[in-house]
């Protein structure tokens, strides 16, 4: 990978970016727990696929990913840095391609992937997750 032309301040700021337990992720987990749902966090639910879901509902095979607007290229809030623009565009586009690949691999293994953008209302995202888990549970009991 090419070495970035950057400053010490930028490197320090980027190294502090959380990849786990972000405030949005923790808020979503709290809302789900308050609604009575139980789950695992930061798991690789599909054997042979090195992708870690943020929230996993194993018995119903639902994997939730909380995606940052910058890192995953949110269609509403993505920003394209001016410094090292080619590097960052490739990085973010690569993340988008990996997200699509993850969704496809999980689906092949019988998992349903839900993606939550960091800008979404926690209450709306939690309602969507709760409904999806309930629907998957209902499907299992009908079999």
mmCIF file with all atom_site columns, C-alpha atoms in Angstrom:
data_model
loop_
_atom_site.group_PDB
_atom_site.id
_atom_site.type_symbol
_atom_site.label_atom_id
_atom_site.label_alt_id
_atom_site.label_comp_id
_atom_site.label_asym_id
_atom_site.label_entity_id
_atom_site.label_seq_id
_atom_site.pdbx_PDB_ins_code
_atom_site.Cartn_x
_atom_site.Cartn_y
_atom_site.Cartn_z
_atom_site.occupancy
_atom_site.B_iso_or_equiv
_atom_site.pdbx_formal_charge
_atom_site.auth_seq_id
_atom_site.auth_comp_id
_atom_site.auth_asym_id
_atom_site.auth_atom_id
_atom_site.pdbx_PDB_model_num
ATOM 1   C CA . UNK A 1 1   ? 0.000   0.000   0.000  1.00 0.00 ? 1   UNK A CA 1
ATOM 2   C CA . UNK A 1 2   ? 1.278   3.462   -0.815 1.00 0.00 ? 2   UNK A CA 1
ATOM 3   C CA . UNK A 1 3   ? 2.569   5.643   2.004  1.00 0.00 ? 3   UNK A CA 1
ATOM 4   C CA . UNK A 1 4   ? 0.262   8.559   2.659  1.00 0.00 ? 4   UNK A CA 1
ATOM 5   C CA . UNK A 1 5   ? 1.469   12.118  2.615  1.00 0.00 ? 5   UNK A CA 1
ATOM 6   C CA . UNK A 1 6   ? -0.067  13.220  5.891  1.00 0.00 ? 6   UNK A CA 1
ATOM 7   C CA . UNK A 1 7   ? 0.665   15.104  9.082  1.00 0.00 ? 7   UNK A CA 1
ATOM 8   C CA . UNK A 1 8   ? 1.296   13.860  12.604 1.00 0.00 ? 8   UNK A CA 1
ATOM 9   C CA . UNK A 1 9   ? -1.961  15.487  13.729 1.00 0.00 ? 9   UNK A CA 1
ATOM 10  C CA . UNK A 1 10  ? -3.980  13.638  11.100 1.00 0.00 ? 10  UNK A CA 1
ATOM 11  C CA . UNK A 1 11  ? -2.290  10.324  11.937 1.00 0.00 ? 11  UNK A CA 1
ATOM 12  C CA . UNK A 1 12  ? -3.019  10.847  15.644 1.00 0.00 ? 12  UNK A CA 1
ATOM 13  C CA . UNK A 1 13  ? -6.680  11.716  14.970 1.00 0.00 ? 13  UNK A CA 1
ATOM 14  C CA . UNK A 1 14  ? -7.214  8.716   12.672 1.00 0.00 ? 14  UNK A CA 1
ATOM 15  C CA . UNK A 1 15  ? -5.603  6.312   15.151 1.00 0.00 ? 15  UNK A CA 1
ATOM 16  C CA . UNK A 1 16  ? -8.184  7.355   17.758 1.00 0.00 ? 16  UNK A CA 1
ATOM 17  C CA . UNK A 1 17  ? -11.136 6.403   15.545 1.00 0.00 ? 17  UNK A CA 1
ATOM 18  C CA . UNK A 1 18  ? -13.038 3.595   17.223 1.00 0.00 ? 18  UNK A CA 1
ATOM 19  C CA . UNK A 1 19  ? -13.935 0.519   15.221 1.00 0.00 ? 19  UNK A CA 1
ATOM 20  C CA . UNK A 1 20  ? -15.824 -1.249  18.026 1.00 0.00 ? 20  UNK A CA 1
ATOM 21  C CA . UNK A 1 21  ? -18.243 -0.031  20.646 1.00 0.00 ? 21  UNK A CA 1
ATOM 22  C CA . UNK A 1 22  ? -18.917 3.315   19.001 1.00 0.00 ? 22  UNK A CA 1
ATOM 23  C CA . UNK A 1 23  ? -21.534 5.502   20.678 1.00 0.00 ? 23  UNK A CA 1
ATOM 24  C CA . UNK A 1 24  ? -24.108 4.600   18.001 1.00 0.00 ? 24  UNK A CA 1
ATOM 25  C CA . UNK A 1 25  ? -23.402 0.894   18.381 1.00 0.00 ? 25  UNK A CA 1
ATOM 26  C CA . UNK A 1 26  ? -23.649 1.022   22.191 1.00 0.00 ? 26  UNK A CA 1
ATOM 27  C CA . UNK A 1 27  ? -26.886 3.052   22.019 1.00 0.00 ? 27  UNK A CA 1
ATOM 28  C CA . UNK A 1 28  ? -28.397 0.544   19.619 1.00 0.00 ? 28  UNK A CA 1
ATOM 29  C CA . UNK A 1 29  ? -27.386 -2.366  21.849 1.00 0.00 ? 29  UNK A CA 1
ATOM 30  C CA . UNK A 1 30  ? -28.945 -0.649  24.871 1.00 0.00 ? 30  UNK A CA 1
ATOM 31  C CA . UNK A 1 31  ? -32.212 -0.120  23.011 1.00 0.00 ? 31  UNK A CA 1
ATOM 32  C CA . UNK A 1 32  ? -32.286 -3.758  21.879 1.00 0.00 ? 32  UNK A CA 1
ATOM 33  C CA . UNK A 1 33  ? -31.492 -5.027  25.372 1.00 0.00 ? 33  UNK A CA 1
ATOM 34  C CA . UNK A 1 34  ? -34.190 -2.778  26.887 1.00 0.00 ? 34  UNK A CA 1
ATOM 35  C CA . UNK A 1 35  ? -36.643 -4.342  24.427 1.00 0.00 ? 35  UNK A CA 1
ATOM 36  C CA . UNK A 1 36  ? -35.781 -7.769  25.821 1.00 0.00 ? 36  UNK A CA 1
ATOM 37  C CA . UNK A 1 37  ? -33.547 -8.995  23.006 1.00 0.00 ? 37  UNK A CA 1
ATOM 38  C CA . UNK A 1 38  ? -30.375 -10.907 23.785 1.00 0.00 ? 38  UNK A CA 1
ATOM 39  C CA . UNK A 1 39  ? -27.478 -11.120 21.373 1.00 0.00 ? 39  UNK A CA 1
ATOM 40  C CA . UNK A 1 40  ? -23.749 -11.547 20.988 1.00 0.00 ? 40  UNK A CA 1
ATOM 41  C CA . UNK A 1 41  ? -21.408 -8.779  19.957 1.00 0.00 ? 41  UNK A CA 1
ATOM 42  C CA . UNK A 1 42  ? -18.404 -8.672  17.629 1.00 0.00 ? 42  UNK A CA 1
ATOM 43  C CA . UNK A 1 43  ? -18.710 -12.227 16.305 1.00 0.00 ? 43  UNK A CA 1
ATOM 44  C CA . UNK A 1 44  ? -17.820 -13.951 13.065 1.00 0.00 ? 44  UNK A CA 1
ATOM 45  C CA . UNK A 1 45  ? -21.010 -15.965 12.618 1.00 0.00 ? 45  UNK A CA 1
ATOM 46  C CA . UNK A 1 46  ? -20.213 -17.624 9.280  1.00 0.00 ? 46  UNK A CA 1
ATOM 47  C CA . UNK A 1 47  ? -17.462 -20.213 9.307  1.00 0.00 ? 47  UNK A CA 1
ATOM 48  C CA . UNK A 1 48  ? -14.764 -19.487 6.752  1.00 0.00 ? 48  UNK A CA 1
ATOM 49  C CA . UNK A 1 49  ? -15.836 -15.851 6.334  1.00 0.00 ? 49  UNK A CA 1
ATOM 50  C CA . UNK A 1 50  ? -13.517 -13.467 8.152  1.00 0.00 ? 50  UNK A CA 1
ATOM 51  C CA . UNK A 1 51  ? -16.142 -10.778 8.663  1.00 0.00 ? 51  UNK A CA 1
ATOM 52  C CA . UNK A 1 52  ? -17.249 -9.700  12.116 1.00 0.00 ? 52  UNK A CA 1
ATOM 53  C CA . UNK A 1 53  ? -20.807 -8.513  12.722 1.00 0.00 ? 53  UNK A CA 1
ATOM 54  C CA . UNK A 1 54  ? -21.403 -5.878  15.376 1.00 0.00 ? 54  UNK A CA 1
ATOM 55  C CA . UNK A 1 55  ? -24.522 -7.569  16.789 1.00 0.00 ? 55  UNK A CA 1
ATOM 56  C CA . UNK A 1 56  ? -25.427 -11.212 16.199 1.00 0.00 ? 56  UNK A CA 1
ATOM 57  C CA . UNK A 1 57  ? -28.710 -13.012 16.826 1.00 0.00 ? 57  UNK A CA 1
ATOM 58  C CA . UNK A 1 58  ? -27.480 -16.564 16.332 1.00 0.00 ? 58  UNK A CA 1
ATOM 59  C CA . UNK A 1 59  ? -30.615 -18.695 16.620 1.00 0.00 ? 59  UNK A CA 1
ATOM 60  C CA . UNK A 1 60  ? -32.443 -16.645 13.985 1.00 0.00 ? 60  UNK A CA 1
ATOM 61  C CA . UNK A 1 61  ? -29.364 -15.903 11.910 1.00 0.00 ? 61  UNK A CA 1
ATOM 62  C CA . UNK A 1 62  ? -29.539 -12.117 11.873 1.00 0.00 ? 62  UNK A CA 1
ATOM 63  C CA . UNK A 1 63  ? -26.293 -10.130 11.713 1.00 0.00 ? 63  UNK A CA 1
ATOM 64  C CA . UNK A 1 64  ? -26.309 -6.375  12.304 1.00 0.00 ? 64  UNK A CA 1
ATOM 65  C CA . UNK A 1 65  ? -23.557 -4.084  11.044 1.00 0.00 ? 65  UNK A CA 1
ATOM 66  C CA . UNK A 1 66  ? -23.366 -0.469  12.216 1.00 0.00 ? 66  UNK A CA 1
ATOM 67  C CA . UNK A 1 67  ? -21.677 1.397   9.376  1.00 0.00 ? 67  UNK A CA 1
ATOM 68  C CA . UNK A 1 68  ? -19.931 4.747   9.711  1.00 0.00 ? 68  UNK A CA 1
ATOM 69  C CA . UNK A 1 69  ? -20.914 7.330   7.129  1.00 0.00 ? 69  UNK A CA 1
ATOM 70  C CA . UNK A 1 70  ? -17.314 8.181   6.204  1.00 0.00 ? 70  UNK A CA 1
ATOM 71  C CA . UNK A 1 71  ? -15.812 4.684   6.191  1.00 0.00 ? 71  UNK A CA 1
ATOM 72  C CA . UNK A 1 72  ? -18.640 3.015   4.281  1.00 0.00 ? 72  UNK A CA 1
ATOM 73  C CA . UNK A 1 73  ? -19.483 5.848   1.886  1.00 0.00 ? 73  UNK A CA 1
ATOM 74  C CA . UNK A 1 74  ? -22.959 6.820   3.085  1.00 0.00 ? 74  UNK A CA 1
ATOM 75  C CA . UNK A 1 75  ? -24.965 8.114   0.112  1.00 0.00 ? 75  UNK A CA 1
ATOM 76  C CA . UNK A 1 76  ? -26.251 10.999  2.274  1.00 0.00 ? 76  UNK A CA 1
ATOM 77  C CA . UNK A 1 77  ? -23.206 11.977  4.320  1.00 0.00 ? 77  UNK A CA 1
ATOM 78  C CA . UNK A 1 78  ? -20.068 10.628  2.686  1.00 0.00 ? 78  UNK A CA 1
ATOM 79  C CA . UNK A 1 79  ? -17.293 13.143  2.302  1.00 0.00 ? 79  UNK A CA 1
ATOM 80  C CA . UNK A 1 80  ? -14.366 12.738  -0.047 1.00 0.00 ? 80  UNK A CA 1
ATOM 81  C CA . UNK A 1 81  ? -11.122 14.059  1.430  1.00 0.00 ? 81  UNK A CA 1
ATOM 82  C CA . UNK A 1 82  ? -9.113  16.438  -0.697 1.00 0.00 ? 82  UNK A CA 1
ATOM 83  C CA . UNK A 1 83  ? -5.741  15.236  0.642  1.00 0.00 ? 83  UNK A CA 1
ATOM 84  C CA . UNK A 1 84  ? -4.729  11.823  -0.700 1.00 0.00 ? 84  UNK A CA 1
ATOM 85  C CA . UNK A 1 85  ? -8.049  11.735  -2.553 1.00 0.00 ? 85  UNK A CA 1
ATOM 86  C CA . UNK A 1 86  ? -7.142  8.743   -4.754 1.00 0.00 ? 86  UNK A CA 1
ATOM 87  C CA . UNK A 1 87  ? -6.139  6.682   -1.731 1.00 0.00 ? 87  UNK A CA 1
ATOM 88  C CA . UNK A 1 88  ? -9.307  7.540   0.215  1.00 0.00 ? 88  UNK A CA 1
ATOM 89  C CA . UNK A 1 89  ? -11.645 7.003   -2.734 1.00 0.00 ? 89  UNK A CA 1
ATOM 90  C CA . UNK A 1 90  ? -10.142 3.532   -3.298 1.00 0.00 ? 90  UNK A CA 1
ATOM 91  C CA . UNK A 1 91  ? -10.299 2.759   0.433  1.00 0.00 ? 91  UNK A CA 1
ATOM 92  C CA . UNK A 1 92  ? -13.973 3.736   0.776  1.00 0.00 ? 92  UNK A CA 1
ATOM 93  C CA . UNK A 1 93  ? -14.983 2.084   -2.515 1.00 0.00 ? 93  UNK A CA 1
ATOM 94  C CA . UNK A 1 94  ? -13.138 -1.047  -1.348 1.00 0.00 ? 94  UNK A CA 1
ATOM 95  C CA . UNK A 1 95  ? -15.142 -0.972  1.882  1.00 0.00 ? 95  UNK A CA 1
ATOM 96  C CA . UNK A 1 96  ? -18.353 -0.723  -0.144 1.00 0.00 ? 96  UNK A CA 1
ATOM 97  C CA . UNK A 1 97  ? -17.343 -3.715  -2.281 1.00 0.00 ? 97  UNK A CA 1
ATOM 98  C CA . UNK A 1 98  ? -16.462 -5.724  0.836  1.00 0.00 ? 98  UNK A CA 1
ATOM 99  C CA . UNK A 1 99  ? -19.843 -4.845  2.398  1.00 0.00 ? 99  UNK A CA 1
ATOM 100 C CA . UNK A 1 100 ? -21.662 -6.162  -0.682 1.00 0.00 ? 100 UNK A CA 1
ATOM 101 C CA . UNK A 1 101 ? -19.508 -9.303  -0.644 1.00 0.00 ? 101 UNK A CA 1
ATOM 102 C CA . UNK A 1 102 ? -20.224 -9.792  3.067  1.00 0.00 ? 102 UNK A CA 1
ATOM 103 C CA . UNK A 1 103 ? -23.972 -9.472  2.502  1.00 0.00 ? 103 UNK A CA 1
ATOM 104 C CA . UNK A 1 104 ? -23.823 -12.063 -0.302 1.00 0.00 ? 104 UNK A CA 1
ATOM 105 C CA . UNK A 1 105 ? -21.669 -14.547 1.652  1.00 0.00 ? 105 UNK A CA 1
ATOM 106 C CA . UNK A 1 106 ? -23.875 -14.297 4.733  1.00 0.00 ? 106 UNK A CA 1
ATOM 107 C CA . UNK A 1 107 ? -27.022 -14.736 2.619  1.00 0.00 ? 107 UNK A CA 1
ATOM 108 C CA . UNK A 1 108 ? -25.528 -17.860 1.009  1.00 0.00 ? 108 UNK A CA 1
ATOM 109 C CA . UNK A 1 109 ? -25.045 -19.252 4.527  1.00 0.00 ? 109 UNK A CA 1
ATOM 110 C CA . UNK A 1 110 ? -28.667 -18.498 5.481  1.00 0.00 ? 110 UNK A CA 1
ATOM 111 C CA . UNK A 1 111 ? -28.030 -15.276 7.383  1.00 0.00 ? 111 UNK A CA 1
ATOM 112 C CA . UNK A 1 112 ? -29.938 -12.020 7.042  1.00 0.00 ? 112 UNK A CA 1
ATOM 113 C CA . UNK A 1 113 ? -27.753 -8.910  7.191  1.00 0.00 ? 113 UNK A CA 1
ATOM 114 C CA . UNK A 1 114 ? -29.098 -5.627  8.491  1.00 0.00 ? 114 UNK A CA 1
ATOM 115 C CA . UNK A 1 115 ? -27.033 -2.490  7.967  1.00 0.00 ? 115 UNK A CA 1
ATOM 116 C CA . UNK A 1 116 ? -27.530 0.541   10.191 1.00 0.00 ? 116 UNK A CA 1
ATOM 117 C CA . UNK A 1 117 ? -25.962 3.870   9.243  1.00 0.00 ? 117 UNK A CA 1
ATOM 118 C CA . UNK A 1 118 ? -24.422 5.856   12.064 1.00 0.00 ? 118 UNK A CA 1
ATOM 119 C CA . UNK A 1 119 ? -26.704 8.808   11.224 1.00 0.00 ? 119 UNK A CA 1
ATOM 120 C CA . UNK A 1 120 ? -29.912 6.796   11.655 1.00 0.00 ? 120 UNK A CA 1
ATOM 121 C CA . UNK A 1 121 ? -32.181 7.323   14.610 1.00 0.00 ? 121 UNK A CA 1
ATOM 122 C CA . UNK A 1 122 ? -31.337 4.692   17.204 1.00 0.00 ? 122 UNK A CA 1
ATOM 123 C CA . UNK A 1 123 ? -35.034 4.191   17.919 1.00 0.00 ? 123 UNK A CA 1
ATOM 124 C CA . UNK A 1 124 ? -35.883 3.617   14.247 1.00 0.00 ? 124 UNK A CA 1
ATOM 125 C CA . UNK A 1 125 ? -32.919 1.296   13.761 1.00 0.00 ? 125 UNK A CA 1
ATOM 126 C CA . UNK A 1 126 ? -33.798 -0.650  16.913 1.00 0.00 ? 126 UNK A CA 1
ATOM 127 C CA . UNK A 1 127 ? -37.421 -0.980  15.763 1.00 0.00 ? 127 UNK A CA 1
ATOM 128 C CA . UNK A 1 128 ? -36.212 -2.372  12.430 1.00 0.00 ? 128 UNK A CA 1
ATOM 129 C CA . UNK A 1 129 ? -33.919 -4.890  14.146 1.00 0.00 ? 129 UNK A CA 1
ATOM 130 C CA . UNK A 1 130 ? -36.619 -5.915  16.650 1.00 0.00 ? 130 UNK A CA 1
ATOM 131 C CA . UNK A 1 131 ? -39.148 -6.472  13.853 1.00 0.00 ? 131 UNK A CA 1
ATOM 132 C CA . UNK A 1 132 ? -36.665 -8.445  11.759 1.00 0.00 ? 132 UNK A CA 1
ATOM 133 C CA . UNK A 1 133 ? -35.715 -10.716 14.674 1.00 0.00 ? 133 UNK A CA 1
ATOM 134 C CA . UNK A 1 134 ? -39.411 -11.248 15.498 1.00 0.00 ? 134 UNK A CA 1
ATOM 135 C CA . UNK A 1 135 ? -40.165 -12.113 11.860 1.00 0.00 ? 135 UNK A CA 1
ATOM 136 C CA . UNK A 1 136 ? -37.277 -14.597 11.711 1.00 0.00 ? 136 UNK A CA 1
ATOM 137 C CA . UNK A 1 137 ? -38.431 -16.213 14.969 1.00 0.00 ? 137 UNK A CA 1
ATOM 138 C CA . UNK A 1 138 ? -41.945 -16.559 13.551 1.00 0.00 ? 138 UNK A CA 1
ATOM 139 C CA . UNK A 1 139 ? -40.533 -18.190 10.392 1.00 0.00 ? 139 UNK A CA 1
ATOM 140 C CA . UNK A 1 140 ? -38.638 -20.723 12.512 1.00 0.00 ? 140 UNK A CA 1
ATOM 141 C CA . UNK A 1 141 ? -41.744 -21.713 14.481 1.00 0.00 ? 141 UNK A CA 1
ATOM 142 C CA . UNK A 1 142 ? -43.767 -22.205 11.279 1.00 0.00 ? 142 UNK A CA 1
ATOM 143 C CA . UNK A 1 143 ? -41.322 -24.803 9.946  1.00 0.00 ? 143 UNK A CA 1
#
